[in-house]
XYZ file of C-alpha atoms in Angstrom:
719
model
C -10.493 -29.341 3.626
C -8.603 -30.970 5.906
C -9.746 -33.905 7.286
C -12.299 -34.781 5.498
C -14.964 -36.357 6.536
C -14.963 -39.825 5.037
C -19.408 -40.986 5.038
C -20.034 -38.107 3.529
C -17.078 -38.616 0.388
C -17.979 -42.779 -0.381
C -22.072 -41.785 -0.179
C -21.740 -38.963 -2.519
C -18.963 -41.478 -4.596
C -21.441 -44.460 -4.867
C -22.547 -44.519 -8.699
C -20.637 -42.110 -10.309
C -18.237 -42.619 -13.080
C -16.234 -40.174 -12.515
C -15.312 -36.797 -9.915
C -14.115 -33.356 -11.078
C -12.203 -31.753 -7.936
C -12.231 -27.842 -7.845
C -9.892 -26.093 -5.510
C -8.128 -23.409 -5.868
C -3.850 -23.590 -4.687
C -2.478 -27.424 -4.303
C -5.075 -30.673 -4.056
C -5.447 -31.222 -0.465
C -8.826 -32.215 -0.911
C -8.366 -34.750 -4.431
C -5.438 -36.107 -2.556
C -7.945 -37.161 0.095
C -10.274 -38.342 -1.441
C -8.000 -40.769 -3.654
C -7.382 -41.576 -0.745
C -10.674 -43.312 1.066
C -11.751 -44.370 -2.974
C -9.028 -46.065 -3.021
C -9.995 -49.790 -1.616
C -13.242 -49.880 -3.969
C -12.898 -52.317 -6.635
C -11.869 -51.238 -9.764
C -15.164 -52.228 -11.400
C -16.859 -49.266 -8.647
C -14.472 -46.909 -8.224
C -14.654 -43.605 -9.791
C -12.046 -41.583 -11.197
C -10.688 -39.001 -8.931
C -9.581 -35.429 -10.769
C -8.599 -31.975 -10.737
C -4.633 -31.631 -10.778
C -4.392 -34.662 -11.941
C -5.604 -36.524 -15.141
C -6.434 -40.230 -14.649
C -2.956 -40.952 -16.599
C -0.904 -39.379 -13.377
C -0.175 -36.488 -15.507
C -0.152 -32.959 -13.581
C -2.011 -29.920 -14.591
C 1.230 -28.261 -16.039
C 1.761 -31.964 -18.633
C -1.860 -30.211 -20.245
C -2.730 -33.747 -20.606
C -6.234 -32.762 -20.630
C -7.773 -29.223 -20.204
C -6.776 -29.555 -16.089
C -6.892 -26.759 -13.262
C -3.916 -25.273 -12.321
C -2.405 -25.473 -8.554
C -0.862 -21.534 -8.883
C -3.104 -18.568 -8.797
C -7.033 -18.340 -8.891
C -9.315 -20.194 -10.623
C -11.704 -17.923 -12.712
C -15.469 -19.252 -13.845
C -13.629 -20.078 -17.778
C -10.453 -22.451 -16.215
C -13.186 -24.293 -14.708
C -15.967 -24.597 -17.497
C -13.313 -25.383 -20.007
C -12.094 -27.967 -17.846
C -15.875 -29.482 -17.508
C -16.697 -28.851 -20.935
C -13.475 -31.172 -22.274
C -14.582 -34.222 -19.359
C -18.105 -34.118 -20.221
C -16.868 -33.489 -24.049
C -16.574 -38.129 -23.840
C -20.209 -38.356 -23.207
C -22.079 -35.835 -24.594
C -21.251 -32.444 -26.752
C -24.029 -29.373 -27.786
C -24.070 -26.845 -30.115
C -24.558 -24.369 -26.864
C -21.374 -25.686 -25.000
C -19.370 -25.611 -28.464
C -20.396 -21.644 -29.632
C -19.271 -20.971 -25.351
C -16.350 -22.473 -25.775
C -15.576 -20.789 -29.184
C -16.341 -17.478 -27.128
C -13.755 -18.112 -24.655
C -11.033 -19.012 -26.618
C -11.880 -15.815 -29.000
C -11.314 -14.295 -26.003
C -8.633 -15.072 -24.767
C -7.145 -14.760 -28.554
C -8.260 -11.214 -27.698
C -6.525 -10.667 -24.478
C -2.926 -11.701 -25.815
C -3.079 -9.962 -28.941
C -0.806 -7.068 -27.691
C -2.792 -3.173 -26.388
C -2.419 -0.580 -24.513
C -2.676 -0.744 -20.967
C -0.970 -0.307 -17.815
C -0.794 -2.091 -13.779
C -2.398 0.048 -10.791
C -0.236 -1.669 -8.321
C -0.768 -0.889 -4.609
C 1.901 1.867 -3.409
C 3.534 2.775 -0.314
C 0.484 5.356 0.887
C 1.376 9.333 0.412
C 3.299 9.717 3.444
C 4.221 6.338 4.281
C 7.394 5.827 6.341
C 8.341 2.811 4.296
C 9.310 5.434 1.559
C 12.521 6.281 3.849
C 12.859 3.072 5.795
C 12.512 0.376 3.099
C 16.056 1.879 1.959
C 19.153 0.630 1.798
C 22.881 2.150 1.301
C 24.074 2.206 -2.264
C 25.716 -1.632 -2.453
C 23.667 -3.152 0.538
C 20.849 -5.645 -0.456
C 17.218 -6.161 1.626
C 15.015 -9.410 2.335
C 11.161 -8.702 2.466
C 8.498 -9.835 5.221
C 4.846 -10.207 5.606
C 3.277 -6.165 5.805
C 3.269 -3.160 3.857
C 6.802 -3.232 3.772
C 6.999 -6.410 1.607
C 5.799 -3.755 -1.554
C 9.405 -2.750 -2.022
C 9.994 -5.805 -3.745
C 7.618 -3.950 -6.597
C 8.699 -0.729 -5.684
C 12.511 -0.971 -5.541
C 13.228 -4.284 -6.688
C 17.062 -3.646 -6.981
C 17.329 -3.567 -3.566
C 14.632 -5.567 -1.965
C 14.351 -9.295 -2.526
C 12.615 -12.659 -1.728
C 10.341 -12.709 1.448
C 9.375 -15.209 3.894
C 6.553 -16.007 6.069
C 5.853 -13.860 9.070
C 8.651 -14.906 11.988
C 10.820 -16.357 9.408
C 12.116 -12.684 8.344
C 16.376 -12.882 7.100
C 16.023 -16.782 8.288
C 16.404 -17.860 4.755
C 19.655 -15.626 5.116
C 21.530 -18.294 7.553
C 21.556 -20.549 4.588
C 22.476 -18.369 2.180
C 25.428 -16.474 3.940
C 28.285 -19.140 3.762
C 27.921 -19.574 0.228
C 28.717 -15.874 -1.248
C 31.214 -13.554 -1.346
C 28.063 -10.909 0.333
C 29.193 -10.280 3.958
C 25.681 -8.753 5.264
C 22.450 -7.572 4.268
C 19.116 -6.214 5.803
C 15.972 -7.293 6.751
C 12.782 -5.749 7.123
C 10.641 -6.370 9.452
C 7.178 -4.976 10.567
C 6.860 -4.327 14.531
C 2.882 -6.315 14.462
C 5.437 -9.347 12.971
C 8.075 -8.641 15.270
C 5.574 -9.116 18.449
C 3.492 -11.965 16.744
C 6.703 -13.921 15.642
C 9.324 -11.987 14.238
C 11.482 -11.990 17.643
C 11.770 -15.493 17.133
C 13.423 -14.692 13.248
C 16.174 -12.264 15.142
C 17.031 -15.184 18.048
C 17.400 -17.863 14.982
C 20.210 -15.180 13.405
C 21.632 -14.768 16.931
C 21.971 -18.139 16.889
C 23.046 -18.368 14.051
C 26.053 -15.479 14.029
C 25.454 -14.773 10.681
C 25.663 -10.924 9.817
C 22.452 -8.932 9.720
C 20.766 -5.920 10.796
C 16.661 -6.301 11.094
C 15.146 -2.933 10.448
C 12.414 -3.424 12.976
C 9.679 -1.094 11.285
C 7.513 0.370 14.401
C 4.513 2.032 12.966
C 2.349 1.851 15.866
C -0.328 -0.331 13.649
C -1.023 -3.467 11.822
C -1.607 -1.291 8.425
C -1.903 -3.767 5.852
C -5.211 -4.967 7.105
C -7.092 -2.189 8.648
C -4.794 0.049 10.929
C -5.463 -2.443 14.010
C -3.393 -1.818 17.112
C -0.618 -4.298 17.765
C -1.880 -7.449 19.746
C 0.009 -6.216 22.829
C 1.188 -3.656 24.578
C 4.363 -2.782 22.805
C 6.587 0.368 23.140
C 10.584 0.920 21.456
C 11.620 1.051 24.814
C 10.802 -2.499 25.164
C 11.433 -4.023 21.832
C 15.281 -2.164 22.999
C 15.316 -4.622 25.693
C 14.155 -7.401 24.169
C 16.154 -7.852 20.636
C 19.104 -7.017 23.534
C 18.001 -9.839 25.901
C 18.308 -12.263 22.805
C 22.570 -11.097 22.250
C 22.452 -8.713 19.300
C 25.651 -6.552 19.367
C 23.995 -3.125 18.366
C 20.602 -1.306 18.929
C 20.088 2.019 16.961
C 17.172 3.865 16.890
C 16.229 6.514 14.184
C 12.741 8.691 14.017
C 10.977 11.003 12.317
C 10.951 12.352 15.984
C 13.989 12.627 17.633
C 12.903 15.084 20.330
C 10.397 13.050 21.984
C 12.863 10.324 22.787
C 14.525 12.900 25.163
C 11.557 12.002 27.673
C 11.597 8.324 27.071
C 13.260 5.939 29.260
C 13.446 2.553 29.792
C 15.750 1.888 26.991
C 17.906 -0.568 26.833
C 21.617 1.229 27.929
C 23.821 2.541 24.761
C 21.020 2.646 22.614
C 21.466 5.386 19.876
C 18.710 7.593 19.088
C 19.184 9.370 14.868
C 16.973 11.756 13.084
C 15.271 9.881 9.620
C 17.628 12.084 7.836
C 20.917 10.126 9.182
C 19.105 6.695 7.797
C 22.039 5.724 5.573
C 24.626 6.873 7.285
C 23.639 4.786 10.117
C 22.887 1.584 8.013
C 26.430 2.023 6.606
C 27.745 1.797 10.629
C 25.969 -1.360 11.059
C 26.540 -3.171 8.255
C 30.081 -3.026 9.158
C 29.749 -4.913 12.851
C 30.000 -8.776 12.840
C 26.988 -10.327 13.896
C 23.212 -9.707 14.369
C 22.220 -6.066 14.462
C 18.317 -3.857 15.175
C 17.673 -0.548 13.209
C 14.154 0.351 14.984
C 12.596 2.812 12.865
C 10.194 4.542 14.506
C 7.066 6.636 12.615
C 3.736 6.424 12.457
C 2.106 4.731 9.796
C 0.454 8.116 7.281
C -2.704 6.358 7.136
C -3.284 6.196 11.085
C -1.784 9.656 11.565
C -4.412 10.761 8.721
C -7.145 8.580 11.014
C -5.883 9.996 14.808
C -5.583 14.017 13.291
C -9.358 13.685 11.657
C -10.338 12.495 15.138
C -8.025 14.786 16.917
C -5.860 12.083 18.423
C -2.573 13.377 16.563
C -0.745 16.902 16.622
C -1.735 18.107 13.218
C 0.825 20.606 12.293
C -0.218 23.511 10.896
C 2.350 23.513 7.446
C 1.283 22.789 3.907
C 3.521 22.100 0.513
C 2.809 23.898 -2.490
C 5.243 23.641 -5.351
C 4.877 26.980 -7.945
C 4.667 25.862 -11.744
C 6.469 28.914 -12.810
C 9.262 28.224 -11.686
C 9.563 23.990 -11.612
C 11.537 22.324 -14.284
C 9.422 19.274 -13.697
C 12.953 16.896 -12.740
C 11.108 14.404 -10.330
C 13.739 14.500 -7.723
C 10.997 15.505 -5.095
C 9.850 12.180 -6.072
C 13.412 10.305 -6.060
C 13.702 11.758 -2.170
C 9.964 11.210 -1.618
C 8.358 8.309 -3.385
C 5.715 9.705 -2.642
C 2.337 9.907 -4.771
C 1.086 13.108 -3.027
C 3.695 14.796 -5.590
C 1.757 14.635 -8.259
C 2.050 15.397 -12.494
C 0.915 18.781 -13.460
C 0.537 19.692 -17.258
C 1.147 23.012 -17.861
C 1.510 25.523 -20.795
C 5.383 25.070 -20.022
C 5.815 21.591 -19.937
C 5.051 18.699 -17.318
C 5.508 19.728 -14.152
C 4.657 18.720 -10.414
C 1.722 19.484 -7.912
C 1.109 18.736 -4.137
C -2.638 16.723 -3.862
C -3.766 18.727 -0.897
C -6.071 15.958 -0.182
C -4.127 13.309 -0.164
C -1.384 15.198 1.694
C 0.059 13.319 4.973
C 2.020 15.909 5.562
C 5.695 13.351 5.825
C 7.610 16.477 4.022
C 10.117 14.264 2.587
C 9.176 16.224 -0.634
C 11.287 19.223 0.849
C 14.792 17.127 0.740
C 14.896 17.918 -2.878
C 16.574 21.334 -2.340
C 14.116 22.615 -4.840
C 13.306 26.737 -5.069
C 9.779 25.779 -6.346
C 8.814 24.135 -3.302
C 7.650 26.867 -0.464
C 5.896 26.026 3.153
C 2.874 27.837 4.246
C 2.727 27.884 7.906
C -0.300 28.526 9.683
C -3.370 29.361 9.127
C -5.367 26.453 6.953
C -6.766 25.289 3.108
C -10.124 26.952 2.477
C -12.896 24.226 2.138
C -14.466 24.023 -1.177
C -17.968 24.864 -0.769
C -20.096 22.621 -2.377
C -22.427 23.718 -5.345
C -25.978 24.734 -4.070
C -27.882 22.325 -6.296
C -30.011 24.747 -8.657
C -33.894 23.249 -8.629
C -33.670 20.851 -11.012
C -36.315 20.591 -13.593
C -37.826 17.204 -13.631
C -35.449 15.435 -14.935
C -36.715 11.343 -16.421
C -37.300 8.574 -15.603
C -35.196 5.965 -17.145
C -36.806 2.160 -18.099
C -34.922 -0.178 -15.859
C -33.306 -3.337 -16.962
C -35.923 -6.441 -16.567
C -34.733 -9.215 -14.416
C -35.707 -12.035 -16.074
C -32.186 -14.009 -15.436
C -29.762 -12.452 -13.505
C -27.555 -9.020 -13.656
C -23.724 -8.957 -13.411
C -22.742 -5.210 -12.811
C -18.751 -5.117 -12.706
C -17.346 -2.135 -10.796
C -13.357 -1.455 -11.166
C -11.720 1.325 -8.814
C -8.505 2.502 -6.857
C -8.038 1.569 -3.104
C -8.894 3.308 -0.946
C -11.769 5.648 -2.821
C -14.662 4.157 -1.461
C -14.979 1.639 -4.445
C -16.381 -0.876 -2.476
C -18.670 1.256 -0.833
C -20.934 0.778 -4.263
C -20.909 -3.144 -4.377
C -22.510 -2.678 -0.446
C -24.830 0.158 -1.492
C -26.305 -1.698 -4.353
C -26.283 -4.929 -2.310
C -28.620 -3.532 0.193
C -31.070 -1.201 -2.879
C -31.879 -4.472 -3.785
C -32.632 -6.555 -0.523
C -35.008 -3.439 0.205
C -36.347 -4.239 -3.017
C -36.522 -8.015 -2.139
C -34.316 -9.208 -4.672
C -32.213 -11.180 -4.396
C -28.131 -9.844 -4.609
C -24.937 -11.107 -3.686
C -21.353 -9.539 -4.165
C -17.774 -10.307 -4.150
C -15.221 -7.659 -3.694
C -11.557 -8.584 -5.193
C -9.139 -6.594 -3.055
C -5.982 -8.345 -2.176
C -4.004 -4.993 -1.383
C -5.851 -2.515 -3.002
C -6.329 -0.299 0.754
C -2.835 1.044 -0.672
C -3.687 2.348 -4.002
C -4.370 -1.036 -6.329
C -6.776 -2.450 -8.535
C -10.067 -3.064 -6.678
C -12.979 -5.004 -9.044
C -16.739 -5.667 -7.204
C -18.702 -8.530 -8.394
C -22.374 -7.329 -8.194
C -25.205 -10.170 -9.082
C -28.836 -9.405 -8.789
C -31.907 -11.318 -9.321
C -35.454 -11.498 -9.189
C -34.931 -14.325 -6.261
C -31.656 -15.007 -3.990
C -31.682 -18.448 -4.950
C -31.543 -17.569 -8.869
C -28.110 -16.725 -8.054
C -25.626 -19.959 -8.752
C -22.283 -17.565 -8.760
C -21.011 -14.368 -7.264
C -18.199 -14.206 -9.714
C -19.031 -12.308 -13.288
C -17.815 -14.910 -15.809
C -15.740 -14.457 -19.160
C -18.580 -11.885 -21.287
C -21.334 -11.781 -18.644
C -21.435 -8.073 -17.150
C -24.177 -6.384 -18.570
C -22.665 -2.987 -17.050
C -19.438 -2.186 -16.321
C -18.618 1.157 -14.001
C -15.549 2.023 -14.606
C -14.662 4.226 -11.203
C -11.189 3.928 -13.017
C -10.106 3.419 -16.620
C -7.000 2.050 -15.407
C -8.436 -0.777 -14.339
C -11.848 -1.316 -16.386
C -9.078 -1.816 -19.786
C -6.936 -4.425 -17.607
C -7.228 -7.961 -19.002
C -9.151 -8.766 -15.681
C -12.156 -6.659 -17.180
C -11.906 -6.694 -20.514
C -13.022 -9.686 -19.772
C -15.722 -9.782 -18.494
C -17.026 -7.349 -21.487
C -18.998 -8.932 -24.678
C -20.405 -6.699 -27.254
C -24.087 -6.608 -27.447
C -24.229 -7.521 -23.675
C -21.686 -5.168 -22.343
C -23.053 -1.210 -21.389
C -19.829 0.919 -19.567
C -19.368 4.711 -18.064
C -15.884 5.077 -17.128
C -14.555 8.038 -15.856
C -12.474 9.318 -18.464
C -10.619 11.447 -15.688
C -7.165 9.783 -14.706
C -5.487 9.436 -11.296
C -1.702 8.819 -11.672
C 0.009 5.676 -10.486
C 3.600 4.768 -8.135
C 5.344 4.549 -12.051
C 5.037 8.192 -11.909
C 7.143 8.417 -8.547
C 10.307 6.305 -11.349
C 9.070 7.563 -14.259
C 9.061 11.334 -14.420
C 7.385 12.075 -18.511
C 5.035 8.544 -17.165
C 2.614 8.702 -19.887
C -0.358 7.174 -19.517
C -2.233 5.780 -23.115
C -5.624 6.909 -22.156
C -6.958 7.396 -25.822
C -5.663 3.620 -26.551
C -7.341 2.568 -23.617
C -10.457 3.934 -24.282
C -10.520 2.740 -26.983
C -9.642 -0.899 -25.675
C -13.272 -0.955 -24.266
C -14.827 0.439 -26.573
C -13.352 -2.498 -28.377
C -14.655 -4.738 -26.206
C -18.367 -3.753 -25.719
C -19.296 -2.490 -28.993
C -19.866 0.803 -30.732
C -22.262 3.503 -28.626
C -21.926 0.936 -25.834
C -19.664 3.073 -23.737
C -19.807 6.333 -21.883
C -17.124 8.299 -20.721
C -17.571 11.378 -18.211
C -14.800 13.515 -16.414
C -16.389 12.199 -13.140
C -13.247 12.833 -10.827
C -13.088 16.782 -11.264
C -16.765 17.665 -11.595
C -17.836 15.356 -8.700
C -15.081 17.238 -6.729
C -15.968 20.470 -7.934
C -19.993 20.184 -7.030
C -19.317 18.480 -3.972
C -15.963 19.705 -2.136
C -14.328 16.051 -2.175
C -13.374 13.748 -4.637
C -14.891 10.535 -2.759
C -18.194 11.723 -4.477
C -17.143 9.975 -7.448
C -17.764 6.763 -7.498
C -21.899 7.697 -6.324
C -21.357 10.290 -9.434
C -21.154 6.904 -11.500
C -24.220 5.621 -9.984
C -26.282 8.591 -10.257
C -25.073 8.911 -14.939
C -25.119 4.737 -14.909
C -28.687 4.629 -12.867
C -30.407 7.814 -15.229
C -29.187 5.476 -18.228
C -31.363 2.992 -17.209
C -28.897 0.825 -16.681
C -28.575 -0.058 -13.112
C -32.337 -2.648 -11.953
C -33.087 -1.633 -8.281
C -35.421 1.526 -7.809
C -34.094 5.045 -6.638
C -36.151 4.782 -3.829
C -34.379 1.757 -2.211
C -30.665 3.635 -3.626
C -31.753 7.068 -1.416
C -32.671 4.351 1.705
C -29.381 2.573 1.372
C -27.706 5.994 1.477
C -29.310 6.631 4.642
C -28.649 2.890 6.060
C -25.451 3.138 5.508
C -25.251 6.704 7.191
C -22.318 7.774 6.116
C -21.942 11.765 4.375
C -25.645 10.785 3.342
C -26.357 14.543 2.326
C -23.225 14.732 0.083
C -23.687 10.818 -0.820
C -27.358 11.297 -2.481
C -26.196 15.216 -4.047
C -23.536 13.288 -5.634
C -25.928 10.440 -7.494
C -28.055 13.348 -8.196
C -25.514 15.484 -9.947
C -24.697 12.120 -11.919
C -28.226 11.771 -12.675
C -28.390 14.996 -14.532
C -24.921 14.622 -16.315
C -26.323 11.280 -17.758
C -29.040 14.182 -19.087
C -27.245 16.967 -19.860
C -23.842 17.102 -18.520
C -23.347 20.623 -20.165
C -25.322 22.103 -17.284
C -23.345 20.165 -14.553
C -20.345 21.339 -16.553
C -21.007 25.004 -15.939
C -22.273 24.393 -12.443
C -19.450 23.284 -11.652
C -16.962 25.247 -13.257
C -15.431 28.025 -11.088
C -16.116 31.791 -11.036
C -12.749 32.320 -10.995
C -10.198 32.175 -14.429
C -7.779 29.523 -14.550
C -3.837 30.573 -13.471
C -2.300 31.847 -17.353
C 0.188 29.118 -17.070
C -2.541 25.695 -16.557
C -3.870 27.115 -19.438
C -2.368 25.400 -22.855
C -2.361 27.295 -26.265
C -4.509 26.071 -29.253
C -2.131 26.984 -31.969
C 1.317 27.850 -32.899
C 1.025 30.997 -33.510
C -0.816 31.830 -29.755
C 2.345 29.471 -28.234
C 5.193 31.957 -30.102
C 3.581 34.842 -29.020
C 2.593 34.129 -25.443
C 6.216 33.052 -25.171
C 7.598 36.408 -26.885
C 5.368 37.982 -23.765
C 6.891 36.042 -21.307
C 10.957 36.759 -22.361
C 9.459 40.736 -22.988
C 8.928 40.093 -19.295
C 11.710 38.043 -17.930
C 14.442 40.628 -19.728
C 12.759 43.373 -22.803
C 11.451 43.578 -25.785
C 14.727 42.897 -27.537
C 15.180 40.403 -26.460
C 11.548 38.691 -27.060
C 12.561 39.937 -30.480
C 15.266 37.137 -30.858
C 13.530 34.507 -29.726
C 10.134 35.836 -32.424
C 12.981 36.235 -35.271
C 14.677 33.018 -34.225
C 11.630 30.924 -34.752
C 10.363 32.504 -37.687
C 13.701 31.485 -39.296
C 13.318 28.084 -38.591
C 9.715 28.263 -39.778
C 10.239 29.369 -43.199
C 12.954 26.787 -43.066
C 10.578 24.237 -42.741
C 7.715 25.387 -45.083
C 10.543 25.242 -47.637
C 11.193 21.420 -47.318
C 8.066 20.317 -46.357
C 5.515 22.010 -46.601
C 2.346 22.576 -44.456
C 4.564 20.614 -41.450
C 4.866 22.553 -38.153
C 7.171 20.000 -36.183
C 10.112 21.219 -36.668
C 8.712 24.609 -35.374
C 6.669 23.992 -32.881
C 9.763 22.450 -30.859
C 11.943 25.219 -31.618
C 9.456 27.389 -30.398
C 8.859 25.650 -26.618
C 12.358 24.437 -26.478
C 14.725 27.496 -27.455
C 12.137 29.866 -24.682
C 13.203 27.428 -22.277
C 16.984 27.847 -22.657
C 16.675 32.035 -22.716
C 14.084 31.604 -20.336
C 16.760 29.821 -18.173
C 16.217 30.559 -13.989
C 19.041 32.545 -12.400
C 18.287 33.816 -8.757
C 16.669 36.623 -9.980
C 13.979 35.609 -12.232
C 12.956 32.591 -9.612
C 12.292 35.684 -7.196
C 10.360 37.191 -10.749
C 8.075 34.237 -11.023
C 6.950 34.841 -7.394
C 6.671 38.376 -6.851
C 5.433 39.153 -10.455
C 2.962 36.251 -11.534
C 0.382 36.049 -9.358
C 1.837 33.040 -7.030
C 0.485 34.808 -3.833
C -2.916 35.795 -4.822
C -3.240 32.079 -5.767
C -2.443 31.336 -2.431
C -4.574 33.387 -1.502
C -7.227 31.094 -2.863
C -5.880 28.369 -1.303
C -5.586 28.943 2.254
C -7.060 31.172 5.004
C -6.036 32.554 8.247
C -3.367 33.719 9.063
C -0.856 32.095 7.837
C 2.949 32.712 6.543
C 4.860 31.595 3.408
C 8.730 30.015 3.157
């Protein structure tokens, strides 16, 4: 946008009364255009507006509807500005109706409603879960990289950030004016190599008390796991920073044993296990001047990729939680900050489980020293076998939509689960059929489990598509691979009753907030109602896509194509099946699985009951995961549990107490069972407290070993 070519600008501006400059962020083009037209005569010089109006008022004053300088510009924002400007010369019913719709949509979004943010988060087993922690009483400064997320994950510890190469530099100006004597600054290894060494040099020169934590993760993880631009080793970094004049250099790692053979380290550098991180940091913050802590642990996502390629050791050790022993306290999440520790709703309350499909074997969850945790060493997970697809009776062919005007599809989901692939496949399928297609992926930090939005525009010819991004109320179809993202303001804004149909995955994955709040409840019912309200009655289908796709195909990654198949069978995607199948083949990844996922989704749209039957495993659920359907059953199951816990007399004491409470409640509030239900659950919890004998019983007499045998195969042992 700079410098702006002057001859074209002048030719464009001749004969115009007004020029509206639409640019995101600050007014780079607007300033240049005004400068180039400044010396024109008043009677021929057009007004130039954008962030400023003709009176010189900036957008914050809102003297007219002007374009904001912060954030992104939506089609609705731009439309309102255009309407306000041309309204001085011309208006029409169409323009007025559109403005009224936008105002109504804004008012609807402003009303309080149940929603929850799906913010990006550290990957399971990410080194930053541990490395970005600081001792009590200390603060840290952030920089650019995955570790930036510490600002919203641990805001009480980590604050503010700078550009690459400026890490820690604000402290040079701040320290003389605060009673705080020391601060930590996080600095990624990629940024260190790029420009971060200059920040270390500046801190040394300024003689400030600061500890740089150089997070040596062996990859530029934030933008896709590329290698650092050049050769970089921990030993090199120790020598470089020592040469700059830092007072002390230490290395903290999860693999201390490998440093027994590392050579070339700066003399005096000490190596510590990551369990000692807190103590090491406490010592460093007492040293005058600039110090460096190099935290060496490979990026979890890169570990996973390399293990799949056989380039990284894959320890034959997995963590499993015995839910009957677990008390649901959440200390494992506090210790690990890991998204693979997931909630498990059981008959005896919310417990914890390890999601084996996402676990990256960091093992920091074991730091909770909880008796519900076991490690299975040796052997391997039993591979889930995809359900052999029965010979499907001929499914009816749907009536596909016509493309009399561009057709907008919004896909919402979670980063890292293949949402962007949906746009790529549908775009290619449309291209195969000779149609116009444009795809815009809004991802941000979404590869870290955040929100993803894919805007897909389809038309008869490419030239009929004038904007890729779907405007307010103009989504014809919403494929909600994640309900939380589908219920966000960004997605709800695209829906309109009478226009939008939606197919939503009813199974909701947990969010990063669960690591902070062990009792976090996702308001799924209210979110579903918000989507129904936005699309209108009868326009939304909910399907439990994730458990069905996982059971049928052995991998949750099949969920998204399952959703596409469902939507296609409902007649909501204006592309033929043959073109979609060809696009899957051209993509070349998991071709057969993706085709089957699409077909199972089609079947679910016609007869979901048959798909559920095919997905239901032969073995019954463990007893603890089967939820009681009545108060009588709740009491009866707990009475039987207590009899096994101690004896029949002990169980009868429980039953008699609950009966007395029930009689009292009926006398005071006939028909109510609220108090009785609570007493039945929590008196049981009190009476079945877990001493060492009970923990032993829950491991040996409740079928736990059988459940392990169903999960693992080969030669393994349980610790």
